[in-house]
Short mmCIF file of C-alpha atoms in Angstrom, two decimals:
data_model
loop_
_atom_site.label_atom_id
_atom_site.label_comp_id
_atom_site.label_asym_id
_atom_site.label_seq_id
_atom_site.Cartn_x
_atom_site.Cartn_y
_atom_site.Cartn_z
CA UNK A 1 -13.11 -72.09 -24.29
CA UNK A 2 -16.76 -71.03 -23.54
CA UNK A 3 -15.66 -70.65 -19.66
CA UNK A 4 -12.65 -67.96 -20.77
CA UNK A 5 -15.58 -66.47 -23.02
CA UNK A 6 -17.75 -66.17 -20.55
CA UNK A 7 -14.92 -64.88 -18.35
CA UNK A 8 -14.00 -62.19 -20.50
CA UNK A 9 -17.54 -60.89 -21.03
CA UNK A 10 -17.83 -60.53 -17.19
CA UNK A 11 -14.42 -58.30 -16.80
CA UNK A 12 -16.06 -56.70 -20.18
CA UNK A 13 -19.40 -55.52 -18.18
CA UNK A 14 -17.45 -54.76 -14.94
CA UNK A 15 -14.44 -52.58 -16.62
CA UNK A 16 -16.61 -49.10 -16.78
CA UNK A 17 -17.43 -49.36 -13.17
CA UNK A 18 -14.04 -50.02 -12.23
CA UNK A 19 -12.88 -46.51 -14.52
CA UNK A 20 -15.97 -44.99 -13.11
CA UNK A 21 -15.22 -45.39 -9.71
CA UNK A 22 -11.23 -44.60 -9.99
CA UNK A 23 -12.41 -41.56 -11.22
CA UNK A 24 -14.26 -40.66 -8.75
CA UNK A 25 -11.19 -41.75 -5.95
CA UNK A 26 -9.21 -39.29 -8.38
CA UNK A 27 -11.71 -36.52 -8.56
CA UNK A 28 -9.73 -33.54 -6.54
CA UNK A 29 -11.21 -32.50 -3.53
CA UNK A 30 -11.91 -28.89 -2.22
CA UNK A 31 -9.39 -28.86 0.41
CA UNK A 32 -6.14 -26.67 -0.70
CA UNK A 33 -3.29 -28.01 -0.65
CA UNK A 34 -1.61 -25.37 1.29
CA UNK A 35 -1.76 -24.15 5.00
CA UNK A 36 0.36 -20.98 5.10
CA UNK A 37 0.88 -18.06 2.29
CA UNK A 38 3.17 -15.44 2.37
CA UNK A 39 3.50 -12.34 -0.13
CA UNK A 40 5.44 -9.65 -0.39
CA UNK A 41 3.64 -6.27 -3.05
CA UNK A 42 4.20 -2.73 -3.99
CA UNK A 43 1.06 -0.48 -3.44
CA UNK A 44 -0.34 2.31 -5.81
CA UNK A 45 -3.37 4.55 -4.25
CA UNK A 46 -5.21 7.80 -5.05
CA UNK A 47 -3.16 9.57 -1.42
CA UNK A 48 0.20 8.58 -2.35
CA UNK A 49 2.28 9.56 -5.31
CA UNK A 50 3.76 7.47 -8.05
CA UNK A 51 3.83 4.89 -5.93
CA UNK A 52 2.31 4.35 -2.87
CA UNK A 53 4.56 1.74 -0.60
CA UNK A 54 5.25 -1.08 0.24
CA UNK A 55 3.40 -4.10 1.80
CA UNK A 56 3.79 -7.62 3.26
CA UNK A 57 0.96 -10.22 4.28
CA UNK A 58 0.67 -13.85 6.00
CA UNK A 59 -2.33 -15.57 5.98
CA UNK A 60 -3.14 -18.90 7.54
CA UNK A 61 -5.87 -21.45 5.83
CA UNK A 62 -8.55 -22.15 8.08
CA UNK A 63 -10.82 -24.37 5.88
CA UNK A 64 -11.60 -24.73 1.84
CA UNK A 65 -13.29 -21.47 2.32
CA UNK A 66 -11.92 -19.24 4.69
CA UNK A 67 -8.60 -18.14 5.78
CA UNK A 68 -6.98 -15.48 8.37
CA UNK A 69 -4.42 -13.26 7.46
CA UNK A 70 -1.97 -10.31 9.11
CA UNK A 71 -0.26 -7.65 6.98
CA UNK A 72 1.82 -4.81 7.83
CA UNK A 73 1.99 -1.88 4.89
CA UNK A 74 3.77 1.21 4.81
CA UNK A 75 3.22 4.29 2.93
CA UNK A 76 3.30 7.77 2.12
CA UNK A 77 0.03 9.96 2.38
CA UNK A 78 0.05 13.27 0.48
CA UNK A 79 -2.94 16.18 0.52
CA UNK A 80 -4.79 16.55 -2.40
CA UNK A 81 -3.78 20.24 -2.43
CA UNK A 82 0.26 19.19 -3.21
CA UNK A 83 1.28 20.98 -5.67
CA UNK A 84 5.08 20.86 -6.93
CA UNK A 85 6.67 23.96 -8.50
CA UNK A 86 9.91 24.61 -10.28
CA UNK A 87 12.40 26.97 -7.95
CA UNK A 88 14.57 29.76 -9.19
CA UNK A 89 17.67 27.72 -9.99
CA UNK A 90 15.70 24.80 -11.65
CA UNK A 91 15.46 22.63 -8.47
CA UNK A 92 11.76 21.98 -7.36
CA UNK A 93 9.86 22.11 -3.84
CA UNK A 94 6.12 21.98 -2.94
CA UNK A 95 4.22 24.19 -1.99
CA UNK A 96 2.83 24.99 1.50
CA UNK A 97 3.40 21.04 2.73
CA UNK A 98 5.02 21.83 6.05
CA UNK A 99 5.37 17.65 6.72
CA UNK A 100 5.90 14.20 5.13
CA UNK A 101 3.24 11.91 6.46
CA UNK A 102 4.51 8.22 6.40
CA UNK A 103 1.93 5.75 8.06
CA UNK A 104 2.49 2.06 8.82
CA UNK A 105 -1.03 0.01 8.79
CA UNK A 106 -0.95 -3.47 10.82
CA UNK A 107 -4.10 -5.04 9.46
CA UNK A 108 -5.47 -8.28 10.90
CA UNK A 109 -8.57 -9.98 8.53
CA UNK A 110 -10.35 -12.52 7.14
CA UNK A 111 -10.34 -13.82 3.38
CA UNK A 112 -12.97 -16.29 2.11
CA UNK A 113 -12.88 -17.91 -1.68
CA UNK A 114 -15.28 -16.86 -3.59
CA UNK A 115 -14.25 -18.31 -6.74
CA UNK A 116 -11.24 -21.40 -6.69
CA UNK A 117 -8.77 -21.99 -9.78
CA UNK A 118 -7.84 -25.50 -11.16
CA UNK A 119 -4.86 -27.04 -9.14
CA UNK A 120 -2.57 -26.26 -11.72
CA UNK A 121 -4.03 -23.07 -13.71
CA UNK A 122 -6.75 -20.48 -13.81
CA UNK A 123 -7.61 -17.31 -11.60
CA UNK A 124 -8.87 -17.45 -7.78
CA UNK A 125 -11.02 -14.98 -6.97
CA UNK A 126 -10.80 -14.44 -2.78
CA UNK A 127 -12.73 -11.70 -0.72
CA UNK A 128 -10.88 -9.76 1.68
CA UNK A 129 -11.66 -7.76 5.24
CA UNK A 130 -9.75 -6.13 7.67
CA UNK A 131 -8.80 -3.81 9.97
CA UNK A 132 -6.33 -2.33 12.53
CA UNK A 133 -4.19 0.88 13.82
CA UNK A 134 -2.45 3.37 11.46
CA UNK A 135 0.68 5.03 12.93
CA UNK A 136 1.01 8.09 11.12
CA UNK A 137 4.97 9.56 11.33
CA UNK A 138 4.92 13.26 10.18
CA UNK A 139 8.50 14.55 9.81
CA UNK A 140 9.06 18.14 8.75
CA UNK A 141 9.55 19.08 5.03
CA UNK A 142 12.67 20.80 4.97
CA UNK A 143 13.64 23.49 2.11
CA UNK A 144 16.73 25.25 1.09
CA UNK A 145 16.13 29.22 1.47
CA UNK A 146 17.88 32.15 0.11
CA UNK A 147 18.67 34.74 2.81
CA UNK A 148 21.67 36.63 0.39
CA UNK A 149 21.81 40.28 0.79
CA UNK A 150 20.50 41.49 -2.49
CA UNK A 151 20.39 45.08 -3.84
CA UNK A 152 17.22 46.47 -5.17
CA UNK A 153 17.92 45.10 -8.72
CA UNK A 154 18.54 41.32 -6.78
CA UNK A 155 21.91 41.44 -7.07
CA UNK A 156 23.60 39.72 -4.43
CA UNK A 157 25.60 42.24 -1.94
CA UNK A 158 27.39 39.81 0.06
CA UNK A 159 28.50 36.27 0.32
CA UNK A 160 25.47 33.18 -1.09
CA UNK A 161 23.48 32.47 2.37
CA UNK A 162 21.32 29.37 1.75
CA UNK A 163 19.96 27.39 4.42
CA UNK A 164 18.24 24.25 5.19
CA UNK A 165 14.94 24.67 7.48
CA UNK A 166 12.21 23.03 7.91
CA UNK A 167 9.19 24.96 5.87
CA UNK A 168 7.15 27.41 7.90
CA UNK A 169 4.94 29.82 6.12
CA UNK A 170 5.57 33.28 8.14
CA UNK A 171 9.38 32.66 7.82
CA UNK A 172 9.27 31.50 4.21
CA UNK A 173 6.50 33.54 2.71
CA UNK A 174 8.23 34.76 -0.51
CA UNK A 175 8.60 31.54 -2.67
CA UNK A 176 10.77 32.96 -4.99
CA UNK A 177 13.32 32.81 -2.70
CA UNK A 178 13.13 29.35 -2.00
CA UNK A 179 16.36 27.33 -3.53
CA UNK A 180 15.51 23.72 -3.86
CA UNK A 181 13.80 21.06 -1.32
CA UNK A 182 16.37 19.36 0.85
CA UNK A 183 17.24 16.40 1.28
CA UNK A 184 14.50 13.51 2.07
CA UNK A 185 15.69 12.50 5.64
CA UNK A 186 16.40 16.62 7.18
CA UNK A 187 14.34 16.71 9.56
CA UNK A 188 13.94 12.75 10.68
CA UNK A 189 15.30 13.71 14.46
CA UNK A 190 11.97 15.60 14.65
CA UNK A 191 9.79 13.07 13.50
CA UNK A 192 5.80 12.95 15.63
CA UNK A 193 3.88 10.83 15.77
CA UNK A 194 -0.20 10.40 15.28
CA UNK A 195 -2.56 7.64 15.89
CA UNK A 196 -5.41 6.46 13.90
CA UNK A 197 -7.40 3.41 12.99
CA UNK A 198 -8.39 2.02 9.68
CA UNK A 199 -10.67 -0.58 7.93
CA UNK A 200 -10.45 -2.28 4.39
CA UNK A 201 -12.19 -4.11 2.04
CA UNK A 202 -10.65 -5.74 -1.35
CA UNK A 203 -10.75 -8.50 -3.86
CA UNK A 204 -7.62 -10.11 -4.85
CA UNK A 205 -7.10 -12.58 -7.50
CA UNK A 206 -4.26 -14.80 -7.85
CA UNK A 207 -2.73 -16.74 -10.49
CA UNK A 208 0.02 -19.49 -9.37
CA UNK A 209 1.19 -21.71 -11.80
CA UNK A 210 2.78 -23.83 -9.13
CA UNK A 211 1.54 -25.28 -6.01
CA UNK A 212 4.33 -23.69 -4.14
CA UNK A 213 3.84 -20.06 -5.52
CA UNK A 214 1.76 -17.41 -6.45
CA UNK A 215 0.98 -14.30 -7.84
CA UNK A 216 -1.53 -11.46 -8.20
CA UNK A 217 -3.20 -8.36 -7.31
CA UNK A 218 -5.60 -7.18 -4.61
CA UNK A 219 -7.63 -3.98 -5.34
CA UNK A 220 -10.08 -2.19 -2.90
CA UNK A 221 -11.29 0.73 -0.36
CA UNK A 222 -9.15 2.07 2.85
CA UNK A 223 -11.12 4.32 5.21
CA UNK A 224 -8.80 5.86 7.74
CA UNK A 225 -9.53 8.18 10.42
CA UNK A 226 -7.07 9.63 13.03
CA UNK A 227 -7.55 11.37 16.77
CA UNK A 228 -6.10 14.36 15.57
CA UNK A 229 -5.63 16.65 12.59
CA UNK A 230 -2.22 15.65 10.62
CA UNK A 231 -0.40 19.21 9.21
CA UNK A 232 0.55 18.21 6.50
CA UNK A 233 0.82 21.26 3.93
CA UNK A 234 0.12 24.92 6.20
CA UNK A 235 -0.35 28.49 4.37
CA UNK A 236 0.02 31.66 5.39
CA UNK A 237 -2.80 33.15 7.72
CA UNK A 238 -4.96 30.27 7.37
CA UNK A 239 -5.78 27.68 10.54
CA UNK A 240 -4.11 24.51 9.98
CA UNK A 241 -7.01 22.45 11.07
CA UNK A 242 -9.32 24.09 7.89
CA UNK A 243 -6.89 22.86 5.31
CA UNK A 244 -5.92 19.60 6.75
CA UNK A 245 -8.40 16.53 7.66
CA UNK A 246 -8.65 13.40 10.23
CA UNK A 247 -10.77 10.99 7.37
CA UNK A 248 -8.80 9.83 4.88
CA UNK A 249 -10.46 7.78 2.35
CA UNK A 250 -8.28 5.84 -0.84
CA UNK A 251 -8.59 3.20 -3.37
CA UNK A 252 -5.63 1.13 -3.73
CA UNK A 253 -4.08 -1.42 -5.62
CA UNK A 254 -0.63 -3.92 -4.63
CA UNK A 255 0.51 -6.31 -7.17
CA UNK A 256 2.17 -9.14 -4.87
CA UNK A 257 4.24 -12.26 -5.39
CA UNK A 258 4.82 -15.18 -3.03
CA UNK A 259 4.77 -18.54 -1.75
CA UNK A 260 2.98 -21.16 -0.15
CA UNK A 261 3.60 -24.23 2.38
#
């Protein structure tokens, strides 16, 4: 009996360094536990409208800290000086943009953790550079004009002549004659195109519930600059190149889901 005492007592003394140290083989380790991420987001800045585009990014885990990632986003890029107005016949156009400017960014980067979530729960915080070309696609902004022989009171003489053309301020210089806008896709056989280059920084914080998934939103800076002067809006008697710029700074912000492997 005193040797099964004396037994017990030992396994007694030694049983919170045996919990101890299967804690500590337990313990989770830095190291995520996935290699590859893929997301998918829709993008809101201060140059596009309601909403901005589209975007798509793969990143690859390089250590605990740091990773490399590739994204390609595409958007729409409107002048400040847009403004919409409503047209005779309650349709709407905008005035003096002579082009759409769509621009695809290919962005290659880093991202480094700056602050990890639990395995299962929580926020990460990550840091985010990059930088790449920007293919800017301006394609003209076509209108519907009214060319109907009118008498002096604006009655119309003769059969309704409205047209389709692309906008151009000398032809189209009384906006009261201006119908409606036309369709989206007129003038995409007459598309050019412009090259630029662009840099970004962001923070992005995801929230994935599951090891396999995740979710967030990124929010940061864009500085792009192109070779040449986009037209986007022209007016009448006035040099395209003093109303239109090459530097186009935003802020944006893409809320993104995906998943991980």
């Amino acid at each position: 009996m005193r040797y099964i005492l004396s037994l017990a007592s030992l396994l007694a003394l030694f049983s919170p360094l045996a919990a101890q140290a299967q804690g500590v083989a337990a313990a989770p380790n830095d190291d995520p536990s996935y290699r590859k991420e893929f997301v998918y987001g829709l993008n809101f800045n201060t140059r596009g409208g309601l909403i901005g585009g589209l975007s798509v990014r793969s990143s690859r885990v390089l250590n605990e800290k740091w990773s490399r990632y590739w994204s390609l986003e595409g958007v729409e890029v409107k002048h400040p000086k847009e403004r919409r107005l409503p047209s005779y016949n309650g349709g709407s156009f905008v005035r003096d943009k002579a082009n759409y400017m769509f621009v695809l960014r290919p962005t290659v980067g880093v991202q480094r953790v700056i602050f990890r979530k639990a395995p299962e729960s929580g926020v990460q915080v990550n840091g985010m550079f990059g930088a790449g070309p920007s293919i800017g696609l301006l394609m003209p902004y076509y209108v519907y004009y009214d060319y109907t022989d009118r008498n002096s009171q604006g009655q119309a003489t003769g059969p309704d002549d409205i047209r389709a053309e692309a906008y151009d301020p000398q032809k189209h210089s009384n906006i009261n004659l201006i119908f409606d806008r036309a369709p989206l896709f007129s003038g995409i056989n007459e598309v050019k195109p412009y090259v630029g280059a662009h840099v970004r920084g962001a923070l992005s914080f995801e929230y994935g519930r599951y090891r396999d998934a995740v979710a967030g939103i990124e929010t940061g800076f864009l500085l792009e600059l192109y070779a040449k002067r986009p037209a986007i809006i022209r007016s009448l008697n006035v040099d395209d190149n003093t109303i239109n710029n090459r530097f186009y700074p935003s802020v944006y912000l893409t809320i993104y889901l995906g998943s991980r492997s």
